[in-house]
Coordinates of C-alpha atoms and ligand atoms in Angstrom, one line a residue:
X18 CA 30.3 -13.5 21.1
X19 CA 29.3 -11.2 19.0
X20 CA 25.7 -11.0 17.5
X21 CA 26.6 -12.4 13.9
X22 CA 28.4 -15.8 15.5
X23 CA 25.5 -16.2 18.0
X24 CA 22.9 -16.1 14.9
X25 CA 24.8 -18.8 13.5
X26 CA 25.8 -20.6 16.5
X27 CA 22.3 -20.3 18.6
X28 CA 19.8 -19.7 15.9
X29 CA 20.9 -22.0 12.7
X30 CA 20.9 -25.1 14.3
X31 CA 16.7 -24.5 15.1
X32 CA 16.1 -23.6 11.5
X33 CA 16.0 -26.1 8.8
X34 CA 18.7 -26.0 6.8
X35 CA 19.3 -23.2 4.4
X36 CA 16.9 -21.0 6.2
X37 CA 19.2 -18.5 7.8
X38 CA 21.7 -16.7 5.4
X39 CA 24.6 -14.2 7.1
X40 CA 26.3 -13.4 3.6
X41 CA 26.4 -9.7 3.8
X42 CA 25.9 -9.9 0.1
X43 CA 22.6 -11.8 0.1
X44 CA 21.8 -10.0 3.3
X45 CA 22.0 -6.8 1.9
X46 CA 20.4 -7.3 -1.2
X47 CA 17.2 -8.1 0.9
X48 CA 17.6 -5.3 2.7
X49 CA 14.9 -2.1 1.4
X50 CA 12.2 -1.8 -0.2
X51 CA 10.9 0.3 -2.7
X52 CA 11.5 3.9 -1.0
X53 CA 13.8 6.3 -1.5
X54 CA 15.7 8.3 1.6
X55 CA 15.2 5.6 4.0
X56 CA 18.3 3.9 5.9
X57 CA 18.8 -0.1 5.3
X58 CA 22.0 -1.1 6.8
X59 CA 22.9 -3.2 9.7
X60 CA 21.1 -6.6 8.9
X61 CA 23.3 -9.0 10.7
X62 CA 21.1 -11.8 9.1
X63 CA 17.8 -13.1 7.1
X64 CA 15.7 -15.9 8.0
X65 CA 13.8 -17.1 5.2
X66 CA 11.3 -19.0 7.0
X67 CA 9.4 -22.1 5.7
X68 CA 7.1 -22.6 8.5
X69 CA 5.4 -21.1 11.8
X70 CA 8.2 -23.2 14.0
X71 CA 11.2 -20.9 12.2
X72 CA 9.1 -17.9 12.8
X73 CA 8.5 -18.7 16.5
X74 CA 12.3 -19.6 16.8
X75 CA 13.4 -16.9 15.4
X76 CA 11.1 -14.7 18.1
X77 CA 12.2 -16.6 20.7
X78 CA 15.9 -16.1 19.9
X79 CA 15.4 -12.6 19.1
X80 CA 13.0 -12.1 23.2
X81 CA 16.2 -13.6 24.5
X82 CA 18.7 -11.6 22.9
X83 CA 16.8 -8.6 22.9
X84 CA 17.5 -8.8 19.1
X85 CA 15.3 -6.4 16.8
X86 CA 13.4 -8.4 13.9
X87 CA 12.4 -6.8 10.5
X88 CA 9.0 -8.8 9.2
X89 CA 9.2 -8.9 5.4
X90 CA 7.0 -9.9 2.5
X91 CA 7.7 -9.3 -1.3
X92 CA 9.8 -6.0 -0.3
X93 CA 7.6 -3.8 -2.5
X94 CA 6.7 -1.1 0.1
X95 CA 6.4 2.6 -0.3
X96 CA 7.6 3.2 3.1
X97 CA 10.7 1.6 4.4
X98 CA 9.1 -0.8 6.3
X99 CA 10.7 -3.7 5.6
X100 CA 13.8 -2.2 5.4
X101 CA 16.7 -3.2 7.5
X102 CA 17.9 -1.5 11.0
X103 CA 21.0 -1.5 13.0
X104 CA 21.9 -5.4 14.6
X105 CA 18.5 -6.4 13.4
X106 CA 17.4 -9.9 11.7
X107 CA 15.2 -10.0 8.4
X108 CA 12.2 -12.5 9.0
X109 CA 11.2 -13.0 5.7
X110 CA 7.6 -14.6 5.5
X111 CA 8.3 -14.9 1.5
X112 CA 8.6 -18.6 0.8
X113 CA 5.5 -19.7 3.1
X114 CA 2.9 -18.8 -0.1
X115 CA 0.6 -22.3 0.2
X116 CA -3.0 -21.5 -0.4
X117 CA -4.1 -23.8 3.3
X118 CA -7.9 -24.0 2.5
X119 CA -10.5 -22.7 0.4
X120 CA -14.2 -23.1 2.0
X121 CA -16.8 -22.2 -1.1
X122 CA -19.9 -22.4 1.4
X123 CA -18.0 -20.2 4.3
X124 CA -16.9 -18.1 1.3
X125 CA -13.0 -17.8 2.9
X126 CA -9.5 -18.5 1.5
X127 CA -6.7 -19.4 4.3
X128 CA -3.5 -18.8 3.2
X129 CA -0.1 -18.7 4.4
X130 CA 0.9 -14.9 4.4
X131 CA 3.9 -15.3 1.6
X132 CA 1.9 -15.9 -0.9
X133 CA 1.3 -12.9 -4.1
X134 CA -1.9 -11.2 -4.1
X135 CA -2.9 -12.1 -7.9
X136 CA -1.9 -16.1 -7.4
X137 CA -4.4 -15.8 -4.4
X138 CA -6.6 -14.6 -6.5
X139 CA -6.3 -17.1 -9.7
X140 CA -7.1 -20.0 -7.0
X141 CA -10.0 -18.5 -5.7
X142 CA -11.4 -17.8 -9.1
X143 CA -11.2 -21.6 -10.2
X144 CA -14.0 -21.9 -7.7
X145 CA -15.4 -19.1 -8.6
X146 CA -15.0 -16.5 -6.1
X147 CA -13.4 -13.1 -5.8
X148 CA -11.1 -11.7 -3.3
X149 CA -11.4 -7.6 -4.5
X150 CA -8.2 -5.3 -2.9
X151 CA -6.1 -4.7 -5.8
X152 CA -3.0 -2.7 -4.5
X153 CA -1.1 -1.3 -8.2
X154 CA 1.4 -4.1 -6.6
X155 CA -1.6 -6.6 -7.2
X156 CA 0.9 -8.8 -8.9
X157 CA 4.5 -8.7 -7.0
X158 CA 3.1 -8.0 -3.2
X159 CA 2.2 -10.4 -0.7
X160 CA -0.7 -11.1 1.7
X161 CA 1.0 -10.9 4.9
X162 CA 2.5 -7.5 3.7
X163 CA -0.9 -6.7 1.9
X164 CA -2.5 -7.4 5.3
X165 CA 0.1 -5.3 7.5
X166 CA -0.1 -2.4 5.2
X167 CA -3.8 -2.7 4.9
X168 CA -3.6 -2.3 1.4
X169 CA -5.8 -0.7 -0.7
X170 CA -6.0 -0.3 -4.6
X171 CA -8.2 0.7 -7.9
X172 CA -11.4 -1.3 -6.6
X173 CA -11.4 0.0 -2.7
X174 CA -13.9 2.6 -3.8
X175 CA -16.9 -0.1 -4.5
X176 CA -15.2 -2.9 -3.0
X177 CA -13.3 -1.4 0.2
X178 CA -9.3 -2.1 1.4
X179 CA -7.8 -5.1 2.9
X180 CA -9.5 -4.6 6.5
X181 CA -12.6 -5.3 5.2
X182 CA -11.8 -9.1 4.1
X183 CA -9.7 -9.8 7.0
X184 CA -11.5 -12.7 9.3
X185 CA -8.7 -14.4 10.8
X186 CA -5.2 -13.8 11.6
X187 CA -2.2 -16.5 13.2
X188 CA 0.0 -14.5 14.3
X189 CA 3.5 -14.5 16.0
X190 CA 4.5 -12.3 18.9
X191 CA 7.6 -10.8 20.3
X192 CA 8.1 -13.4 22.5
X193 CA 7.6 -16.4 19.9
X194 CA 3.9 -17.1 21.3
X195 CA 1.5 -18.2 18.4
X196 CA -1.9 -16.8 18.8
X197 CA -5.3 -16.8 17.1
X198 CA -7.0 -13.3 16.4
X199 CA -10.7 -13.0 15.0
X200 CA -12.7 -16.1 13.4
X201 CA -13.3 -17.2 10.1
X202 CA -17.2 -17.1 10.5
X203 CA -19.0 -15.1 9.0
X204 CA -20.0 -12.8 12.5
X205 CA -17.7 -13.2 15.3
X206 CA -17.7 -10.5 18.4
X207 CA -15.8 -12.5 21.1
X208 CA -13.6 -10.0 23.0
X209 CA -11.5 -6.6 21.4
X210 CA -11.2 -6.9 18.1
X211 CA -7.3 -7.8 18.2
X212 CA -7.2 -9.2 14.3
X213 CA -8.4 -5.6 13.2
X214 CA -5.4 -4.3 15.7
X215 CA -2.8 -6.0 14.1
X216 CA -4.3 -5.1 9.9
X217 CA -1.9 -2.0 9.5
X218 CA 0.8 -2.3 11.7
X219 CA 3.7 -2.8 10.0
X220 CA 5.3 -5.8 11.6
X221 CA 4.9 -3.5 14.8
X222 CA 3.2 -5.7 16.5
X223 CA 3.2 -9.5 15.6
X224 CA 4.4 -11.5 12.4
X225 CA 1.4 -12.7 10.3
X226 CA 2.3 -16.3 9.9
X227 CA -1.8 -17.3 8.1
X228 CA -4.7 -15.2 6.7
X229 CA -7.9 -16.1 6.2
X230 CA -10.1 -14.1 3.7
X231 CA -13.6 -13.5 3.3
X232 CA -14.5 -13.8 -0.5
X233 CA -16.7 -12.6 -2.8
X234 CA -18.7 -14.0 -5.9
X235 CA -16.8 -13.6 -9.1
X236 CA -16.8 -9.3 -9.8
X237 CA -19.1 -9.0 -12.7
X238 CA -18.3 -7.2 -15.9
X239 CA -17.4 -3.6 -16.1
X240 CA -18.6 -0.9 -17.8
X241 CA -15.7 1.7 -18.5
X242 CA -16.1 5.1 -19.1
X243 CA -13.3 7.7 -20.0
X244 CA -13.7 11.7 -19.8
X245 CA -10.8 14.0 -20.9
X246 CA -10.8 17.1 -19.5
X247 CA -8.6 20.9 -19.4
X248 CA -8.0 20.7 -16.2
X249 CA -7.5 18.1 -13.2
X250 CA -9.9 20.4 -11.1
X251 CA -12.3 19.5 -13.7
X252 CA -12.0 16.2 -13.1
X253 CA -11.8 16.5 -9.5
X254 CA -15.1 18.6 -9.0
X255 CA -16.8 16.0 -11.6
X256 CA -15.4 12.8 -8.8
X257 CA -16.9 14.7 -5.8
X258 CA -20.6 15.4 -7.8
X259 CA -20.6 11.8 -9.4
X260 CA -19.8 10.3 -5.2
X261 CA -22.6 12.7 -4.1
X262 CA -25.1 11.3 -6.3
X263 CA -25.2 8.3 -4.7
X264 CA -23.2 6.2 -7.4
X265 CA -21.5 3.2 -6.8
X266 CA -18.6 2.9 -8.9
X267 CA -15.9 0.5 -8.9
X268 CA -13.4 2.1 -10.4
X269 CA -12.7 6.0 -10.0
X270 CA -9.2 6.9 -11.2
X271 CA -8.0 10.0 -12.0
X272 CA -4.3 11.3 -14.0
X273 CA -3.6 15.1 -14.0
X274 CA -1.7 16.9 -17.2
X275 CA 1.6 16.0 -16.0
X276 CA 1.0 12.0 -15.5
X277 CA -0.7 12.2 -19.1
X278 CA 2.6 13.9 -20.3
X279 CA 4.8 11.2 -19.2
X280 CA 3.1 8.4 -19.9
X281 CA 2.5 9.7 -23.5
X282 CA 6.8 10.4 -23.7
X283 CA 7.5 6.7 -22.5
X284 CA 5.1 5.2 -24.8
X285 CA 2.3 4.1 -22.4
X286 CA -0.6 5.5 -23.6
X287 CA -1.2 9.0 -25.6
X288 CA -4.5 10.9 -25.3
X289 CA -3.9 13.8 -26.8
X290 CA -2.0 17.2 -25.9
X291 CA -5.3 18.9 -25.3
X292 CA -5.9 17.0 -22.4
X293 CA -5.4 18.3 -18.8
X294 CA -6.7 15.6 -16.9
X295 CA -8.3 12.0 -17.4
X296 CA -11.2 10.4 -15.0
X297 CA -11.5 6.1 -15.5
X298 CA -14.2 5.8 -14.1
X299 CA -16.0 1.8 -13.9
X300 CA -19.0 0.4 -12.9
X301 CA -20.2 -3.4 -12.3
X302 CA -23.6 -1.8 -11.5
X303 CA -23.5 -4.8 -8.9
X304 CA -24.6 -7.3 -12.1
X305 CA -26.8 -5.5 -13.6
X306 CA -25.5 -4.2 -16.9
X307 CA -28.7 -1.5 -17.3
X308 CA -27.4 -0.2 -13.8
X309 CA -23.7 0.2 -14.6
X310 CA -24.6 2.0 -18.2
X311 CA -26.9 4.3 -16.4
X312 CA -24.0 5.3 -13.7
X313 CA -21.4 6.3 -16.3
X314 CA -23.8 8.1 -18.5
X315 CA -24.5 10.2 -14.9
X316 CA -20.6 10.5 -14.9
X317 CA -21.0 11.8 -18.8
X318 CA -23.9 14.6 -17.4
X319 CA -21.3 15.2 -14.4
X320 CA -18.3 15.6 -16.5
X321 CA -19.4 17.9 -19.7
X322 CA -21.0 19.7 -16.5
X323 CA -17.5 20.6 -15.5
X324 CA -16.2 21.2 -19.6
X325 CA -14.9 18.0 -20.1
X326 CA -13.8 17.9 -23.5
X327 CA -14.6 14.1 -24.3
X328 CA -16.5 11.1 -23.0
X329 CA -16.3 8.0 -24.0
X330 CA -18.2 4.7 -22.1
X331 CA -16.9 1.1 -23.8
X332 CA -18.7 -2.4 -22.6
X333 CA -15.5 -4.2 -24.4
X334 CA -13.7 -5.8 -21.8
X335 CA -10.6 -5.3 -23.9
X336 CA -11.2 -1.6 -24.4
X337 CA -11.8 -1.4 -20.5
X338 CA -8.8 -3.5 -19.7
X339 CA -6.3 -1.3 -22.1
X340 CA -7.6 1.8 -19.7
X341 CA -6.9 0.1 -16.6
X342 CA -3.4 -1.0 -18.2
X343 CA -2.4 2.7 -18.8
X344 CA -3.3 3.4 -15.3
X345 CA -1.3 1.0 -13.9
X346 CA 1.1 2.0 -15.7
X347 CA 1.8 5.4 -14.5
X348 CA 4.2 4.5 -11.5
X349 CA 6.1 2.5 -14.0
X350 CA 6.4 5.3 -16.1
X351 CA 6.9 7.3 -13.7
X352 CA 10.5 5.5 -12.8
X353 CA 11.2 5.5 -16.5
X354 CA 10.9 8.9 -17.1
X355 CA 12.6 9.9 -13.7
X356 CA 15.4 7.7 -14.7
X357 CA 16.3 10.3 -17.4
X358 CA 15.3 13.4 -15.5
X359 CA 17.5 13.2 -12.9
X360 CA 16.9 10.3 -11.0
X361 CA 14.9 11.2 -8.5
X362 CA 11.0 10.2 -7.5
X363 CA 9.2 10.9 -4.3
X364 CA 5.7 8.9 -4.8
X365 CA 3.2 10.4 -1.9
X366 CA 0.0 8.9 -0.4
X367 CA -2.3 11.5 0.9
X368 CA -5.7 10.7 1.0
X369 CA -8.5 14.0 1.1
X370 CA -12.3 14.0 1.5
X371 CA -13.5 14.1 -1.8
X372 CA -14.8 17.4 -1.8
X373 CA -11.8 18.9 -0.9
X374 CA -9.7 17.1 -4.0
X375 CA -10.1 20.3 -6.3
X376 CA -9.1 22.8 -3.6
X377 CA -5.8 20.0 -2.8
X378 CA -4.7 20.4 -6.7
X379 CA -5.0 24.5 -6.7
X380 CA -3.0 24.2 -3.7
X381 CA -0.5 22.0 -5.1
X382 CA 0.4 24.1 -8.2
X383 CA 2.0 26.2 -5.4
X384 CA 3.9 23.6 -4.4
X385 CA 5.1 23.3 -7.7
X386 CA 5.8 26.9 -8.2
X387 CA 7.9 27.1 -4.6
X388 CA 9.9 24.1 -5.8
X389 CA 10.6 24.7 -9.5
X390 CA 9.6 20.5 -9.4
X391 CA 7.6 18.3 -12.0
X392 CA 5.4 17.2 -9.8
X393 CA 2.8 14.4 -11.3
X394 CA -0.5 13.2 -9.8
X395 CA -2.2 9.6 -10.3
X396 CA -5.4 9.1 -8.0
X397 CA -7.6 6.5 -6.1
X398 CA -10.0 9.5 -7.1
X399 CA -12.8 7.6 -5.8
X400 CA -11.2 7.4 -2.6
X401 CA -9.6 10.9 -2.3
X402 CA -6.5 9.0 -1.9
X403 CA -3.8 11.3 -4.5
X404 CA -0.6 9.6 -5.3
X405 CA 1.9 13.0 -6.1
X406 CA 5.1 12.1 -7.3
X407 CA 7.9 14.8 -6.9
X408 CA 10.6 14.3 -9.7
X409 CA 14.0 15.8 -8.5
X410 CA 17.6 15.6 -9.4
X411 CA 19.3 13.1 -7.3
X412 CA 22.8 14.6 -7.8
X413 CA 22.2 17.8 -6.7
X414 CA 21.6 18.6 -3.0
X415 CA 19.7 21.4 -3.9
X416 CA 17.2 19.9 -6.2
X417 CA 16.4 17.0 -3.3
X418 CA 16.5 19.6 -0.6
X419 CA 13.6 21.0 -2.4
X420 CA 11.6 17.7 -3.2
X421 CA 11.7 16.7 0.6
X422 CA 10.2 19.9 1.1
X423 CA 7.8 19.7 -1.6
X424 CA 7.2 15.5 -0.3
X425 CA 6.6 17.6 3.4
X426 CA 4.3 20.2 2.1
X427 CA 2.2 18.0 0.3
X428 CA 1.7 16.4 3.6
X429 CA 1.0 19.5 5.5
X430 CA -1.4 20.9 2.9
X431 CA -3.4 17.0 3.3
X432 CA -3.8 17.6 7.0
X433 CA -4.8 21.2 6.6
X434 CA -7.6 20.0 4.6
X435 CA -8.9 17.3 6.3
X436 CA -7.2 14.4 5.1
X437 CA -4.4 11.8 6.4
X438 CA -0.8 11.6 5.6
X439 CA -1.1 7.9 3.9
X440 CA -4.4 6.1 2.8
X441 CA -2.7 3.3 1.4
X442 CA 1.4 3.2 1.5
X443 CA 1.5 3.4 5.2
X444 CA 3.8 5.3 7.4
X445 CA 7.0 3.3 7.6
X446 CA 10.4 5.2 8.1
X447 CA 9.4 7.8 5.7
X448 CA 6.7 9.5 7.3
X449 CA 7.2 8.3 11.2
X450 CA 7.8 12.3 12.1
X451 CA 4.7 12.5 10.2
X452 CA 2.4 10.4 12.3
X453 CA 3.5 12.0 15.6
X454 CA 1.8 15.2 13.9
X455 CA -1.7 13.7 12.6
X456 CA -2.6 11.5 16.1
X457 CA -3.8 14.0 18.8
X458 CA -2.2 12.9 22.9
X459 CA -4.8 10.8 23.1
X460 CA -4.4 8.7 20.4
X461 CA -0.7 8.6 20.6
X462 CA -0.8 7.5 24.1
X463 CA -2.9 4.6 23.3
X464 CA -0.4 3.6 21.0
X465 CA 2.4 3.5 23.0
X466 CA 0.3 1.6 25.4
X467 CA -0.5 -1.0 22.9
X468 CA 3.0 -1.4 21.6
X469 CA 4.6 -1.7 25.6
X470 CA 1.8 -4.3 25.8
X471 CA 2.7 -6.3 22.4
X472 CA 6.5 -6.1 22.5
X473 CA 7.1 -4.4 25.6
X474 CA 11.0 -5.0 24.6
X475 CA 10.2 -3.2 21.5
X476 CA 12.2 -5.3 19.2
X477 CA 9.2 -5.7 16.9
X478 CA 10.7 -3.0 13.8
X479 CA 11.7 -0.1 15.6
X480 CA 12.6 3.0 14.0
X481 CA 9.6 2.4 11.9
X482 CA 5.4 3.5 12.3
X483 CA 5.6 3.9 16.4
X484 CA 9.1 5.3 17.2
X485 CA 8.4 9.0 17.0
X486 CA 5.3 8.6 19.1
Ligands
FAD19 C1 4.5 -0.5 -8.5 C2 3.4 -0.5 -6.9 C3 2.2 -0.2 -7.0 C4 1.3 0.1 -5.6 N1 0.6 0.2 -6.0 C5 -0.1 0.3 -4.2 C6 -1.6 0.4 -4.3 O1 -2.2 1.0 -5.2 N2 -1.6 0.3 -2.8 C7 -1.6 0.0 -1.8 O2 -1.9 0.1 -0.7 N3 0.0 -0.5 -1.8 C8 0.6 -0.2 -3.3 N4 2.0 0.0 -3.1 C9 2.7 -0.6 -1.9 C10 2.7 -2.5 -1.5 O3 3.0 -2.9 -2.8 C11 2.0 -2.9 -0.6 O4 2.5 -1.6 0.8 C12 1.9 -3.5 -0.1 O5 0.8 -4.5 0.4 C13 3.3 -4.5 0.6 O6 3.5 -5.8 0.7 P1 4.8 -6.4 0.6 O7 4.5 -8.0 0.4 O8 5.7 -6.0 -0.6 O9 5.2 -6.3 1.6 P2 6.7 -5.1 2.8 O10 6.9 -4.2 1.6 O11 7.6 -6.2 2.9 O12 6.4 -5.1 4.2 C14 5.8 -4.2 4.5 C15 4.9 -4.2 5.4 O13 4.5 -4.9 6.3 C16 5.5 -5.4 7.2 N5 4.8 -6.9 7.0 C17 5.6 -7.2 5.8 N6 5.3 -8.9 5.9 C18 4.6 -9.0 7.3 C19 4.5 -9.9 8.0 N7 3.7 -11.3 7.3 N8 3.7 -10.3 9.3 C20 3.7 -8.9 9.2 N9 4.0 -7.9 9.2 C21 4.7 -7.8 8.0 C22 7.1 -5.1 7.0 O14 7.6 -5.0 8.5 C23 6.5 -4.0 6.6 O15 6.4 -3.0 7.3 C24 2.6 -0.5 -4.5 C25 3.9 -0.4 -4.7 C26 5.0 -0.5 -6.0 C27 5.9 -0.9 -6.0

């Protein structure tokens, strides 16, 4: 029996009605995330799990027949991690999207993995609680996907990344075993930190079917400062000084000249033609308005010392929301702009020590010159996490080749400056070659051993993050 027939004959009866689809159009439409240059052909079926049992049945089937399985959340990933591989089953947990419990005393929420980050935030807000991690995709990405990629976001500079909030995971292993990793309690050191191991494992070690997250009291209102500079180097130097001063801002975002020009062109905000860079800083002062104001004033001093063109402060929530929205619109504007400029955009995600940011931007100038391509950089600057976007003409093989070279060169520079190839988007298919370059041999050995222990048949998301180690 061929694989699609086997799937229909053996797996379908174990799943509820409407859970499995082998319709090529449906399967094809669910075969990719948001990354470019990553293959996505060859899936034989799509399982849209409604329950833990559906996930277990799928993994047992996959183990019996050595079928690759690609776990999927909302497919907003930017590295091809959720893309199909030949002969695979796509295992989507998007429909498992319930809030199971909110525990105000323990300050935790337990959810199914398919819930969208913003929906979880709304649910806990009703209890005066907050779940801080806020990737740019907050309104479209799932918590399971956030856990599997250890997603970051804008407020990480003060409040940390997804990993800092995960207390307990329930995970279906490659052979279908359901296990609980971690504890819901505030403290817990029993055994190895296998819960931490699963965070950021990109679907290569198990399928996350339930997540318990730590919550914090509702976040205080923030004071916002915006500074413009003649160039991005000055903005980057300001960030390094601000962070070295002991300040604890809740958001530090930067946009370079190319980003500001694209935003203005697409119609999402115009800060004036003189501005070569913009820095957006928020501070909530941990709930103290005076502390927040002191921090943004300190920013003003550092910014002026680095030649800022203008510094403005606002404690009006509507103004602040508009400014943050402008930053959030950077990626959508890039997508719009790319459509009328050759169609291609490769989005990088290099994270650097903050003090090396000015040098990074200097060296990026060389990449621009060498490639002859537009490269725009929006950054979670307070974390040193840059997102250079390389634009190219997707119909011109020469332009495509130069874009790929520029993309690689950016990661190379990142490593040379003591950074990492990915701060938050993950490795997936896109950067799998580069992971081997970043990790030393001892580290690669441990990766291989962990993978062999948890997924001896190599059926969980093969061809992705761990492929080239
Ligand atoms: C406009 C835009 C802005 C973005 N901004 C940010 C940002 O600021 N910060 C950031 O970190 N990312 C950002 N991203 C990237 C993306 O949204 C994140 O990587 C997100 O965490 C992916 O979630 P998802 O539900 O879409 O997962 P998917 O794309 O479906 O999957 C991502 C990876 O996780 C695995 N996976 C998914 N669900 C599970 C599960 N239940 N169990 C095991 N493995 C699973 C998949 O196999 C895949 O490897 C952005 C994306 C877009 C489109």
